[in-house]
CSV table of C-alpha atoms in Angstrom, one decimal:
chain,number,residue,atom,x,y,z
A,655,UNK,CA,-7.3,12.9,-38.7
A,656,UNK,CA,-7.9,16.8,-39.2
A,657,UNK,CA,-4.5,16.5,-41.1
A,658,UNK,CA,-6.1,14.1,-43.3
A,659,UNK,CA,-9.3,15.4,-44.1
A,660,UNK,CA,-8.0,18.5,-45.2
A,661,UNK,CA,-5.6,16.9,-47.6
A,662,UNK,CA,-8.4,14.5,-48.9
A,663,UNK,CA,-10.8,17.6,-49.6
A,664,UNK,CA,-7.9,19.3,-51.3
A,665,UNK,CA,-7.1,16.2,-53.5
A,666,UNK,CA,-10.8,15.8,-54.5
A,667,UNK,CA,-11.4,19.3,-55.2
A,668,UNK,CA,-8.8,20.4,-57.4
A,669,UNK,CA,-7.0,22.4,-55.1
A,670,UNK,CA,-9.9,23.8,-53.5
A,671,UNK,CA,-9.2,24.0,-48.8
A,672,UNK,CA,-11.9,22.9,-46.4
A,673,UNK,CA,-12.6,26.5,-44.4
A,674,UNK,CA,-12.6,25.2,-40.2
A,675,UNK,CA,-16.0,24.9,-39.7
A,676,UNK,CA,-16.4,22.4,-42.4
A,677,UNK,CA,-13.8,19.8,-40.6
A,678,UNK,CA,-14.7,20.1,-37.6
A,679,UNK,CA,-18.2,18.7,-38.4
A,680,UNK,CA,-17.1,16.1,-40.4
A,681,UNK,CA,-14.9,15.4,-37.1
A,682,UNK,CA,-18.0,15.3,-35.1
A,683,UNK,CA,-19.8,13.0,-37.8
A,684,UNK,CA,-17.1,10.7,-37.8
A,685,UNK,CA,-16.7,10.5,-33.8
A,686,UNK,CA,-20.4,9.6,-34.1
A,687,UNK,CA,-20.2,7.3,-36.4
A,688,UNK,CA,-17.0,5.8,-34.3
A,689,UNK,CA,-19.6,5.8,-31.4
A,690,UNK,CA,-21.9,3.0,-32.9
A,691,UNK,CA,-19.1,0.7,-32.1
A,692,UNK,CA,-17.3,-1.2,-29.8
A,693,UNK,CA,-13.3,0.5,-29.8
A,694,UNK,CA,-11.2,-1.5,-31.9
A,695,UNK,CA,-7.7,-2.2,-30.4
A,696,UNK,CA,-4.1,-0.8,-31.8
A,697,UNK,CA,-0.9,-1.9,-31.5
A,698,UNK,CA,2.2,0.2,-30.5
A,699,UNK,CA,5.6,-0.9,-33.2
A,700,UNK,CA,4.7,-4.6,-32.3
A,701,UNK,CA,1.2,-6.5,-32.5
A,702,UNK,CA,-0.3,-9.6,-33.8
A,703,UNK,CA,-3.2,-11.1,-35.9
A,704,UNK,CA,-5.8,-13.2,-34.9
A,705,UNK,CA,-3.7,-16.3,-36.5
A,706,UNK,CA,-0.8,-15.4,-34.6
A,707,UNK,CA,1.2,-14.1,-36.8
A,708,UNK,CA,4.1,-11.1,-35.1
A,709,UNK,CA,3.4,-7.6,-36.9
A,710,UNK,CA,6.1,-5.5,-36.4
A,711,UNK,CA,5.7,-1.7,-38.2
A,712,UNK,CA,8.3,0.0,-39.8
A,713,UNK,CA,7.4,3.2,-38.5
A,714,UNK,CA,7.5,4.5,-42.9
A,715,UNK,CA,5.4,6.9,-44.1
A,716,UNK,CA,4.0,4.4,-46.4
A,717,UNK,CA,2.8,2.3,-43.6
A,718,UNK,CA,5.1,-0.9,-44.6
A,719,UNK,CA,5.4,-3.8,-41.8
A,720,UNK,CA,6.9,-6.8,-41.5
A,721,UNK,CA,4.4,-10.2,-40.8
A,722,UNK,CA,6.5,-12.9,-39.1
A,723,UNK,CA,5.3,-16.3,-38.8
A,724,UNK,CA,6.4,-20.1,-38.0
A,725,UNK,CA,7.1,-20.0,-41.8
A,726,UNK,CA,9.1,-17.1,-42.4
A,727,UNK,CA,8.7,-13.2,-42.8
A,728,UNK,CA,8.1,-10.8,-45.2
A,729,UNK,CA,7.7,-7.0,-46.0
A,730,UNK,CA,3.7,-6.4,-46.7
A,731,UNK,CA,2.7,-3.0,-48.1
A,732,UNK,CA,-0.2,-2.5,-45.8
A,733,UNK,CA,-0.4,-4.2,-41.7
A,734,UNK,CA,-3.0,-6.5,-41.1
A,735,UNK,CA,-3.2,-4.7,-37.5
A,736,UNK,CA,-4.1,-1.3,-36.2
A,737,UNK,CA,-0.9,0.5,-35.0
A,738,UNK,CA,-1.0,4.0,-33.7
A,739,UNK,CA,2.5,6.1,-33.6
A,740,UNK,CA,4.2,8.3,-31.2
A,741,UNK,CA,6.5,11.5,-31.5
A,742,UNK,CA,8.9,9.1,-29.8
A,743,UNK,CA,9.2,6.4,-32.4
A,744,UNK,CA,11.1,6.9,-35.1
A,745,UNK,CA,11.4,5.0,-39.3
A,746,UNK,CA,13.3,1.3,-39.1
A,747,UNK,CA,15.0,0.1,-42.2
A,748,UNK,CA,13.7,-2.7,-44.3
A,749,UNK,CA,14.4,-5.8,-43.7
A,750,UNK,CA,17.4,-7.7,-46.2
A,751,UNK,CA,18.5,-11.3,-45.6
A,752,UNK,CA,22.1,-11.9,-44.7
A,753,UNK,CA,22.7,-14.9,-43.4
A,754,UNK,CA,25.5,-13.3,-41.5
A,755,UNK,CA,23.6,-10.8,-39.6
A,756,UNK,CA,24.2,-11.9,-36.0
A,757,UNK,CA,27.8,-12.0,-36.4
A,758,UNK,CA,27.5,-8.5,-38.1
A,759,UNK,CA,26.2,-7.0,-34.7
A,760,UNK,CA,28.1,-8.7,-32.8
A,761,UNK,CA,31.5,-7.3,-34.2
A,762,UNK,CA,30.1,-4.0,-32.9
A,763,UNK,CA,29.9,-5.0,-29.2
A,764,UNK,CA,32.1,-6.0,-26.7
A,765,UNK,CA,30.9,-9.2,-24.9
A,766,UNK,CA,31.6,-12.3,-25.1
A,767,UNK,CA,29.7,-14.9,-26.8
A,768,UNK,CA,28.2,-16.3,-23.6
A,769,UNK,CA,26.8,-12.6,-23.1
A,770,UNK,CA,26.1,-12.1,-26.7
A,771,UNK,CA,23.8,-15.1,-27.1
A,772,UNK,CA,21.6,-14.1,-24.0
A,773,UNK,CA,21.3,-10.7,-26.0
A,774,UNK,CA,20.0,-12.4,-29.2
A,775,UNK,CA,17.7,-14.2,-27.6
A,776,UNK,CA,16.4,-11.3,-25.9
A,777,UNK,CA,16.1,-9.2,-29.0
A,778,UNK,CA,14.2,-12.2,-30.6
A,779,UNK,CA,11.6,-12.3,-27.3
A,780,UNK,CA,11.2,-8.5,-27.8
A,781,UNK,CA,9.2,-8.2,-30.6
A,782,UNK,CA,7.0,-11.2,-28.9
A,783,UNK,CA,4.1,-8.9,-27.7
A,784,UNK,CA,2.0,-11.2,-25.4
A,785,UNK,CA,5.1,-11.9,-22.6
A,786,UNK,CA,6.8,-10.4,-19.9
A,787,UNK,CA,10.3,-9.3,-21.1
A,788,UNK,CA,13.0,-9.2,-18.3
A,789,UNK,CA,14.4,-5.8,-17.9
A,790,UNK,CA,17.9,-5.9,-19.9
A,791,UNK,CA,20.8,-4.4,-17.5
A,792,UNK,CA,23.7,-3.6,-19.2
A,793,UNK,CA,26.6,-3.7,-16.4
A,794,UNK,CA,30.3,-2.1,-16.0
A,795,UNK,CA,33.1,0.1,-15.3
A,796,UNK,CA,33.2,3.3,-17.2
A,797,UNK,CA,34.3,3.2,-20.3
A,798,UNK,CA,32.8,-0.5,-21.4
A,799,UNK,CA,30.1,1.4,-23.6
A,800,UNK,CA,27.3,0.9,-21.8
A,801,UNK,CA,25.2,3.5,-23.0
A,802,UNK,CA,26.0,3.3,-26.7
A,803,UNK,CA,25.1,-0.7,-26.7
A,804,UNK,CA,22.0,-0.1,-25.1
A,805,UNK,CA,21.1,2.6,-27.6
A,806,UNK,CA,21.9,0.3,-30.5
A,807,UNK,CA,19.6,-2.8,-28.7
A,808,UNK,CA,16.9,-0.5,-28.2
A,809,UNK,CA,17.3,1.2,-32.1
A,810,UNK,CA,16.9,-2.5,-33.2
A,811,UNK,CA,13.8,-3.1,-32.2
A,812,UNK,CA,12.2,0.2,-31.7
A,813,UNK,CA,14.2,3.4,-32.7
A,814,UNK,CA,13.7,6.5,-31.8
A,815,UNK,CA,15.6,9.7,-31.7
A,816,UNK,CA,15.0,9.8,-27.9
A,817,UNK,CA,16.3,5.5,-27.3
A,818,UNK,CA,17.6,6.7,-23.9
A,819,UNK,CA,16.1,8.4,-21.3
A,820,UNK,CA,17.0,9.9,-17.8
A,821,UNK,CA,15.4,8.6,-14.7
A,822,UNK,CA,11.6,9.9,-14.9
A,823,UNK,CA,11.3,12.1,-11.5
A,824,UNK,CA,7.8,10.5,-10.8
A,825,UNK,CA,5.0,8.2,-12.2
A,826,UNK,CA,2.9,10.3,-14.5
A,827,UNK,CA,6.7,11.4,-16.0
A,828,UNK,CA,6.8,8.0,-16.5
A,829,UNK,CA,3.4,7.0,-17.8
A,830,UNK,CA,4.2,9.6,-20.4
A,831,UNK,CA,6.9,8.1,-21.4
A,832,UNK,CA,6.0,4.3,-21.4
A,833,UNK,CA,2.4,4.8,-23.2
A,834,UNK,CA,4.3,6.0,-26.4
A,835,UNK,CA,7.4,3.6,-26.6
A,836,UNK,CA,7.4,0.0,-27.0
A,837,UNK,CA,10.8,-0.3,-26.0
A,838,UNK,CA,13.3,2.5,-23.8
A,839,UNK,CA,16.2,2.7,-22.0
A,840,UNK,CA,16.7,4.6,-18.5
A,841,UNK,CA,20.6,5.3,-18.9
A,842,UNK,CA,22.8,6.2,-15.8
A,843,UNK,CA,20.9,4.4,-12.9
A,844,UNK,CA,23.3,4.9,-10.1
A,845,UNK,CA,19.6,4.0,-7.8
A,846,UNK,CA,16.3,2.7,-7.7
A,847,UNK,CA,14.3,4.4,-5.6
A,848,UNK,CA,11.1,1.9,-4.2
A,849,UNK,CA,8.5,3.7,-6.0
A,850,UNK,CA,11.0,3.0,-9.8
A,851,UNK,CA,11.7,0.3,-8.7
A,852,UNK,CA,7.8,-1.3,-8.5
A,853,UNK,CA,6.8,0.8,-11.4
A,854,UNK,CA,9.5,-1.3,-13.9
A,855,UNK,CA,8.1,-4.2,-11.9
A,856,UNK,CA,4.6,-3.4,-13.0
A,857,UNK,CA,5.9,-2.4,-16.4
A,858,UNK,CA,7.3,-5.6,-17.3
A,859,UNK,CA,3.9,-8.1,-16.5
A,860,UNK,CA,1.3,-4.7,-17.8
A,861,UNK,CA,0.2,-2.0,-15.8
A,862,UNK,CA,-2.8,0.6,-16.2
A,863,UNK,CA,-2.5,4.0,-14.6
A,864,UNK,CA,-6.0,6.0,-14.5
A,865,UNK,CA,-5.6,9.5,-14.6
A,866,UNK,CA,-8.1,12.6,-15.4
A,867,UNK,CA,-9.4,13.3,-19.0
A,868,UNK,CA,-7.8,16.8,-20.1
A,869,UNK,CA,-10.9,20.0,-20.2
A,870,UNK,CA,-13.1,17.3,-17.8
A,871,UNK,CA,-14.3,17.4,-14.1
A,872,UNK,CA,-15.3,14.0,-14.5
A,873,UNK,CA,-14.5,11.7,-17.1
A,874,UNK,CA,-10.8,9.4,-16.9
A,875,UNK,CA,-8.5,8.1,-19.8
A,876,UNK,CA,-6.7,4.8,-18.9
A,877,UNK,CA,-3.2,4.1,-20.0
A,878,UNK,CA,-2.2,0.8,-20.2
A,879,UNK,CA,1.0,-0.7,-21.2
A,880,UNK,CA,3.7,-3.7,-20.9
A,881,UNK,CA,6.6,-2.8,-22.1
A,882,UNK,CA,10.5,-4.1,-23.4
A,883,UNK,CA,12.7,-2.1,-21.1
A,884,UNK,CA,16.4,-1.7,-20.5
A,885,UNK,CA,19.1,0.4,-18.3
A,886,UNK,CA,22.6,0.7,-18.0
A,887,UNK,CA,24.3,1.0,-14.8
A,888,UNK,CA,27.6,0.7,-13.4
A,889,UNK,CA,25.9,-0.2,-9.5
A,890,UNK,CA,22.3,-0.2,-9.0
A,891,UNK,CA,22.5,-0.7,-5.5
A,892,UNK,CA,20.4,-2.7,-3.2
A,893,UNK,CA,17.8,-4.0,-5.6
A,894,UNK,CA,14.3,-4.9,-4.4
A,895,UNK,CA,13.8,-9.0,-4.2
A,896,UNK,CA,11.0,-8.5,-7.1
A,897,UNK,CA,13.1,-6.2,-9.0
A,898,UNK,CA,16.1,-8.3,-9.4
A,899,UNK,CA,13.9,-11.7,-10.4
A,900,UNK,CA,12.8,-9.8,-13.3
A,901,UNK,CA,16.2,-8.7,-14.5
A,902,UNK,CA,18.6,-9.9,-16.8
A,903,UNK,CA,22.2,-8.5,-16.1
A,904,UNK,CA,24.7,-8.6,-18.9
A,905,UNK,CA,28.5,-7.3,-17.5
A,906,UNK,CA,29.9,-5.6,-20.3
A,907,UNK,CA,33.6,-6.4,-21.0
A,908,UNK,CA,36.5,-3.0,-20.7
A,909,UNK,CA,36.9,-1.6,-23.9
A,910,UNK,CA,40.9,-1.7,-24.8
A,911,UNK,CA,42.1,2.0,-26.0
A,912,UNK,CA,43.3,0.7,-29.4
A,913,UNK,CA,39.8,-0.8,-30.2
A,914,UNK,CA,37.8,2.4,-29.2
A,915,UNK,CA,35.9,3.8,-32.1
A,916,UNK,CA,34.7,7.3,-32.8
A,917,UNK,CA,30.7,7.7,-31.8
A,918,UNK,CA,30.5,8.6,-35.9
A,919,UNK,CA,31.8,5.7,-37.0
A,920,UNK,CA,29.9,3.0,-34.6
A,921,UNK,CA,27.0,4.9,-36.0
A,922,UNK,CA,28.0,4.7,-39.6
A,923,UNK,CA,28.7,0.9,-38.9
A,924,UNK,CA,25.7,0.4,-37.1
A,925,UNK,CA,23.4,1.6,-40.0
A,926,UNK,CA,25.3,-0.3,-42.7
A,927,UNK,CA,24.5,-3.9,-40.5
A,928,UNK,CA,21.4,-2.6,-39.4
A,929,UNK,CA,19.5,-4.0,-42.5
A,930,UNK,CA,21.0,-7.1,-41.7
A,931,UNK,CA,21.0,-7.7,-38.3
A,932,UNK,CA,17.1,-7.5,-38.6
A,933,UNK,CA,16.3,-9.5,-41.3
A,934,UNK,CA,18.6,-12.5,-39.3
A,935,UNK,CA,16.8,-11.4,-35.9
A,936,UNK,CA,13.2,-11.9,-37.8
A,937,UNK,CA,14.5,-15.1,-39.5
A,938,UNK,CA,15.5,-16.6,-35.6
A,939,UNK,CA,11.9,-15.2,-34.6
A,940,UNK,CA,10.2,-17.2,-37.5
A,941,UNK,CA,12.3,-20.4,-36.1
A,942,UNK,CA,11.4,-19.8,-32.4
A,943,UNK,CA,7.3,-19.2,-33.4
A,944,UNK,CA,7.9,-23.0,-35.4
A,945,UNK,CA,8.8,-24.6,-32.1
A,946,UNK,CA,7.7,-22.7,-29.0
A,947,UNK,CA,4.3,-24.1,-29.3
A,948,UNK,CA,6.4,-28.0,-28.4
A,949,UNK,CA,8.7,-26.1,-25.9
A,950,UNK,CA,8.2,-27.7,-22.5
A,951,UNK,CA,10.3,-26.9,-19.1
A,952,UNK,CA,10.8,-29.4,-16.2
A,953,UNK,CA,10.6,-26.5,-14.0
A,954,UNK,CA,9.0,-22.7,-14.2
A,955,UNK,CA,11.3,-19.6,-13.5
A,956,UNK,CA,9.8,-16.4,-12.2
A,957,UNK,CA,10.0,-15.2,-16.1
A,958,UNK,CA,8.5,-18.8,-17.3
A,959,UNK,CA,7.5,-17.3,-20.9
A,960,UNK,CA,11.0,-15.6,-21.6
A,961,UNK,CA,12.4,-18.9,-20.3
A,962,UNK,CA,10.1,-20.6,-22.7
A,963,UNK,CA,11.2,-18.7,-25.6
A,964,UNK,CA,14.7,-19.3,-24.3
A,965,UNK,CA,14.6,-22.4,-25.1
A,966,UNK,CA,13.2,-22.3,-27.7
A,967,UNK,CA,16.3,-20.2,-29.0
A,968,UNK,CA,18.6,-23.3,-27.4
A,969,UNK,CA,16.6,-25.5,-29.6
A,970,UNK,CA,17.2,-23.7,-32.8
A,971,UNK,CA,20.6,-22.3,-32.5
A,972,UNK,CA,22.0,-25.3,-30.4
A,973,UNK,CA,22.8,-22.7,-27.4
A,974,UNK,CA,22.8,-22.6,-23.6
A,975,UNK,CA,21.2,-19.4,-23.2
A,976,UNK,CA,18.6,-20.8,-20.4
A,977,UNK,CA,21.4,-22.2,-18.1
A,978,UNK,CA,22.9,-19.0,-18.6
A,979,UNK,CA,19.9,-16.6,-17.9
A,980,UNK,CA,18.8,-18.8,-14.9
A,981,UNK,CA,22.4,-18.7,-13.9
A,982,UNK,CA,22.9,-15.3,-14.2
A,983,UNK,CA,19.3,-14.7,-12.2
A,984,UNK,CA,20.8,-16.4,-9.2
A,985,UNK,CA,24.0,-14.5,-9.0
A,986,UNK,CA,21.9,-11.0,-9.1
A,987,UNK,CA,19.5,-12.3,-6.5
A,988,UNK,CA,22.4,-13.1,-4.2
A,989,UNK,CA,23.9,-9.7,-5.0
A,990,UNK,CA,20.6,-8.1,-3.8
A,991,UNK,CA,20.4,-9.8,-0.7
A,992,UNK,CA,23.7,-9.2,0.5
A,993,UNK,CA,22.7,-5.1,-0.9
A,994,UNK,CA,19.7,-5.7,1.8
A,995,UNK,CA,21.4,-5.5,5.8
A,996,UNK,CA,18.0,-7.0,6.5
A,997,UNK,CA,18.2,-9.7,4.3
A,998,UNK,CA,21.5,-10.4,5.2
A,999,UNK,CA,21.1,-10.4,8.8
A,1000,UNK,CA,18.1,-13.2,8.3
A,1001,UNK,CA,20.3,-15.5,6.1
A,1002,UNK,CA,23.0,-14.7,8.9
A,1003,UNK,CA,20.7,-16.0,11.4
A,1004,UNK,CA,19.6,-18.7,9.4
A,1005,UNK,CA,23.2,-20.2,8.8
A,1006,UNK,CA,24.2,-20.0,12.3
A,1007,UNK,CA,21.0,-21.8,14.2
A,1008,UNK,CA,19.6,-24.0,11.5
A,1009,UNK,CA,16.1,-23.6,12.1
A,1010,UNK,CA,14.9,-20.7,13.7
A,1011,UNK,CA,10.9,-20.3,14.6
A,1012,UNK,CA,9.1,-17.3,16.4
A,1013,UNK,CA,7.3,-14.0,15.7
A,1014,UNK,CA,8.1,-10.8,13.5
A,1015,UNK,CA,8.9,-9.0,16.9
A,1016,UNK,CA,10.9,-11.5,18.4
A,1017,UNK,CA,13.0,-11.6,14.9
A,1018,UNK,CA,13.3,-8.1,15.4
A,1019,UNK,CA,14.8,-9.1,18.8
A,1020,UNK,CA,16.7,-11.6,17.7
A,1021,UNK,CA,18.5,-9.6,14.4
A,1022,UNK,CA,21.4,-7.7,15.7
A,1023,UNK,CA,20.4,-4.2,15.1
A,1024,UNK,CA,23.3,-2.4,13.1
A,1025,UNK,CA,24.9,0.7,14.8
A,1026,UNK,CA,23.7,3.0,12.3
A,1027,UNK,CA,20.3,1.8,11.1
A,1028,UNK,CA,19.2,1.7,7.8
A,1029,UNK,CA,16.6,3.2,6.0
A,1030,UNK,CA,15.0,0.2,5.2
A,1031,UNK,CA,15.6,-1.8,8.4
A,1032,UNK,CA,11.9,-2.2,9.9
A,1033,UNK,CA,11.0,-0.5,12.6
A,1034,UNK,CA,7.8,-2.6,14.6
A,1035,UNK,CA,6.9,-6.4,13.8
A,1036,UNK,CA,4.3,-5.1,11.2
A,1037,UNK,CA,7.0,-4.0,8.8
A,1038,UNK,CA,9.2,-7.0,9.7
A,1039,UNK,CA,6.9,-9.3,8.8
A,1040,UNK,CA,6.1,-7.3,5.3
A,1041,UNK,CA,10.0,-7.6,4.8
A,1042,UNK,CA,10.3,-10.7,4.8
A,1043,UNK,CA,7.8,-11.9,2.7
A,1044,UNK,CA,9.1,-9.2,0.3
A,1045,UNK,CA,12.5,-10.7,0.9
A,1046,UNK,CA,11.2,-14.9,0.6
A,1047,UNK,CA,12.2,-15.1,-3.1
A,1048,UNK,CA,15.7,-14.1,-2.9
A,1049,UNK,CA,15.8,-16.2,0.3
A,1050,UNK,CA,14.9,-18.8,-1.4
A,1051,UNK,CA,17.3,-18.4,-4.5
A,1052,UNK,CA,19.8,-19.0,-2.0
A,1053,UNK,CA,18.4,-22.1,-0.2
A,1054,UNK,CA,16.5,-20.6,2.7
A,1055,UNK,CA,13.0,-20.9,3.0
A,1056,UNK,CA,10.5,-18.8,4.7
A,1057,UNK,CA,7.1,-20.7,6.3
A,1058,UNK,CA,4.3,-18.1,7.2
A,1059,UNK,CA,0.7,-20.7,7.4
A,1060,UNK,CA,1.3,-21.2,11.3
A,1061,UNK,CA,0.1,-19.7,14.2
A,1062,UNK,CA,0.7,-19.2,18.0
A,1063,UNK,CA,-1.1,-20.6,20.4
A,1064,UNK,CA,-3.6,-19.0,22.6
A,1065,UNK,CA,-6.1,-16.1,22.1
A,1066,UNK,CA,-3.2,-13.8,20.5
A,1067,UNK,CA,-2.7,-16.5,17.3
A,1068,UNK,CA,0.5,-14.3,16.5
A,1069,UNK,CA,1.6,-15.4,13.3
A,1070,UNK,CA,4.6,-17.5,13.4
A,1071,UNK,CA,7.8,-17.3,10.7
A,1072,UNK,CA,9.8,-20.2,10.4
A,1073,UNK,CA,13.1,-19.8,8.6
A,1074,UNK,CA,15.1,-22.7,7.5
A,1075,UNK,CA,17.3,-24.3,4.7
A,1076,UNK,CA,15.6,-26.0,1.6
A,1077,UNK,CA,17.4,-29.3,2.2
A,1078,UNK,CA,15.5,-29.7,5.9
A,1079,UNK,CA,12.0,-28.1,4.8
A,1080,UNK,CA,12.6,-30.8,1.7
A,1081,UNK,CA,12.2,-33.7,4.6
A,1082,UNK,CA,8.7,-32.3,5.8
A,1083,UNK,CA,5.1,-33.7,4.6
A,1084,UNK,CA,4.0,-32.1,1.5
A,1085,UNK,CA,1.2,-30.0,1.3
A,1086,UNK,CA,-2.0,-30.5,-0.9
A,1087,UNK,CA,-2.0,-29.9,-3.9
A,1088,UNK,CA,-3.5,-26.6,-4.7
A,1089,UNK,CA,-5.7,-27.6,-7.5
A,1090,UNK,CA,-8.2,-30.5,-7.7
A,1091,UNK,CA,-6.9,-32.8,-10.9
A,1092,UNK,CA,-9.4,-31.8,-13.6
A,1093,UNK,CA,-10.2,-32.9,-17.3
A,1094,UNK,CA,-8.4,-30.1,-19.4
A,1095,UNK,CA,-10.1,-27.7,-20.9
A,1096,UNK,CA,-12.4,-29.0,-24.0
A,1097,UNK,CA,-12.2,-32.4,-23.1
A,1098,UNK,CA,-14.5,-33.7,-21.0
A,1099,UNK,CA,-14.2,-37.1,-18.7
A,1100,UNK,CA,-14.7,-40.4,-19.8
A,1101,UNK,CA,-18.2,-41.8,-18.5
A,1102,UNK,CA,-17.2,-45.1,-16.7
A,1103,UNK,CA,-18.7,-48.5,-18.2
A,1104,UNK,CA,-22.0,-49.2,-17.4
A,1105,UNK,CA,-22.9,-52.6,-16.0
């Protein structure tokens, strides 16, 4: 702002340069002017108007964005939205249409089209701002290239000259980092510790982090931020049950030796599609914002919105991504239970008596403790019982489910755990419902007749 003063005074006085003194009052006139009302909001790289319309900024000098709607998209000289920018965000290209831009981008990477297609349609959900976006994995051996496609993913939709980034050491490394990108990459993730992994968790539904004002004793600034992540990894390791529901893991396919490219020609071949691939990318966003609003699923997913916008993709571009994703999701919940000796020896249990009933200490009895206990492995009935209800999801991915509303009997009312397969907990009464039935909102019930 001090920046911009300066150049304005010179511009309006012939050359003449506002001395110090002068801009900083003018500062403190305009902060109290500022003061009068309430803060307006700003968007980082992606926003939206009050009719709904996506706002995506180019990150120019000239302040350029691109307004995408149910009806199309186009390049507007000025945004209809606030956007503040970063040291971390860098210009994107304009926009040209090519109706081969898809296929343009995917010459440069090395999945199949199964894998591709789930990419697409995750590129597409990116620049929706209101959703949760699934944490993109990219998964493989050495030498599949992991790190340069998730450079390129991430320089789609918001580039920067820093696209990846090493594992942040702890949380306020991290809130740095996440307050000023819309979209990063942690390369190299060989683990997750528990406090990364909750912290991704948190960063993919929006989370606020409250930390001290800078020259204050008393006064806080808030950061708060959901954002479009990704990683590349060739084994994350025992993933957290939360974690892996809000993942979506593409494997990557081994890169032969007489199709490797130089890293200066992928990224002279990337810029020449670039152009391209976004104009098609905001073209299959128009066509998903024309029909999400008539999208409706049978059943809800952890990620229900992504899966909304899923199919919404299947519906325009006659794909399967959605059977894919929630096939996908299953697979890497399995892999994280069997990465959890816990969880592994519950579904153990599980498979071998049937039903099994009792208390968190006498599971702990139960469990066959390993000869060399793991970290993780719960050391009272307190922690057991906080395992597995951190553990019911991916139980339940793979048919088992977990029952906690019961109670002992007698003065102690323990709380009882009953662990069973889906098929026989399917045979049991059903609960109420949680909700009465209700008019919905804005319509009211009918009055009956009167005699």
């Amino acid at each position: 702002m001090r920046q911009r003063l300066a150049r304005l005074y010179v511009d309006t006085y012939e050359g003449d340069v506002a001395s110090q003194s002068a801009l900083a009052d003018a500062m403190s006139v305009l902060e109290g002017i500022a003061d009068e009302d309430d803060p307006v909001p700003v968007s980082l790289r992606v926003g939206s108007d009050d009719a709904g319309a996506i706002v995506v900024d180019l990150g120019t000098a000239d302040g350029r964005a691109v307004v995408v709607t149910a009806l199309g998209w186009n390049v507007v000289d000025r945004s209809p939205v606030l956007f503040r920018r970063s040291g971390a965000m860098g210009p994107m290209p304009t926009p040209v249409l090519d109706g081969d831009g898809l296929a343009k981008l995917h010459a440069l990477l090395n999945m199949d089209d199964t894998t591709f297609r789930q990419l697409a349609a995750w590129l597409v959900a990116a620049w929706i701002p209101h959703i949760p976006h699934p944490v993109l994995t990219f998964k493989g051996e050495q030498g599949t290239g992991k790190s340069k496609t998730a450079e390129m993913v991430v320089n789609l939709i918001d580039p920067s000259p820093a696209s990846k980034r090493s594992q942040p050491r702890d949380i306020k490394a991290w809130a740095a980092q996440a307050f000023n990108s819309w979209a990063l990459c942690l390369d190299n993730i060989s683990t997750i510790p528990p406090w990364l992994s909750d912290t991704l968790c948190k960063a993919v539904t929006g989370d606020g982090i409250v930390d001290r004002a800078l020259y204050t004793d008393d006064d806080v600034v808030v950061l708060t931020f959901r954002r479009v992540l990704a990683m590349t990894t060739i084994d994350a390791g025992a993933l957290a049950g939360d974690l892996a529901e809000r993942l979506l893991m593409l494997d990557l396919q081994l890169i032969e030796e007489d199709r490797r490219r130089t890293e200066e020609e992928l990224n002279g071949a990337f810029e020449a599609v670039r152009p391209a691939v976004l104009g098609a990318l905001f073209d299959l966003l128009a066509c998903v914002l024309a029909v999400l609003p008539t999208v409706r699923l049978d059943t809800m997913p952890r990620m229900a919105d992504f899966a909304r916008v899923l199919a919404a993709v299947d519906q325009v571009m006659d794909w399967h991504t959605l059977d894919d994703y929630l096939a996908t999701s299953a697979n890497v919940a399995t892999d994280a239970l069997e990465g959890d000796p816990f969880g592994a020896a519950v579904a153990a249990l599980v498979d071998q008596a049937g039903t099994w009933q009792g208390t968190a200490a006498q599971l702990l009895d139960t469990l066959p403790t390993p000869l060399v206990r793991p970290p993780n492995w719960p050391k009272d009935a307190t922690r057991a019982g906080g395992r597995l209800k951190r553990l019911a999801p991916l139980l339940r991915s793979i048919g088992i489910t977990v029952d906690d509303t019961q109670r002992s009997p007698g003065k102690q009312r323990h709380r009882l755990y009953v662990l069973s397969r889906a098929e026989a907990a399917a045979s049991d009464p059903g609960q109420a419902p949680l909700w009465p039935e209700v008019a919905p909102i804005g319509q009211g019930r009918t009055p009956p007749d009167q005699p």
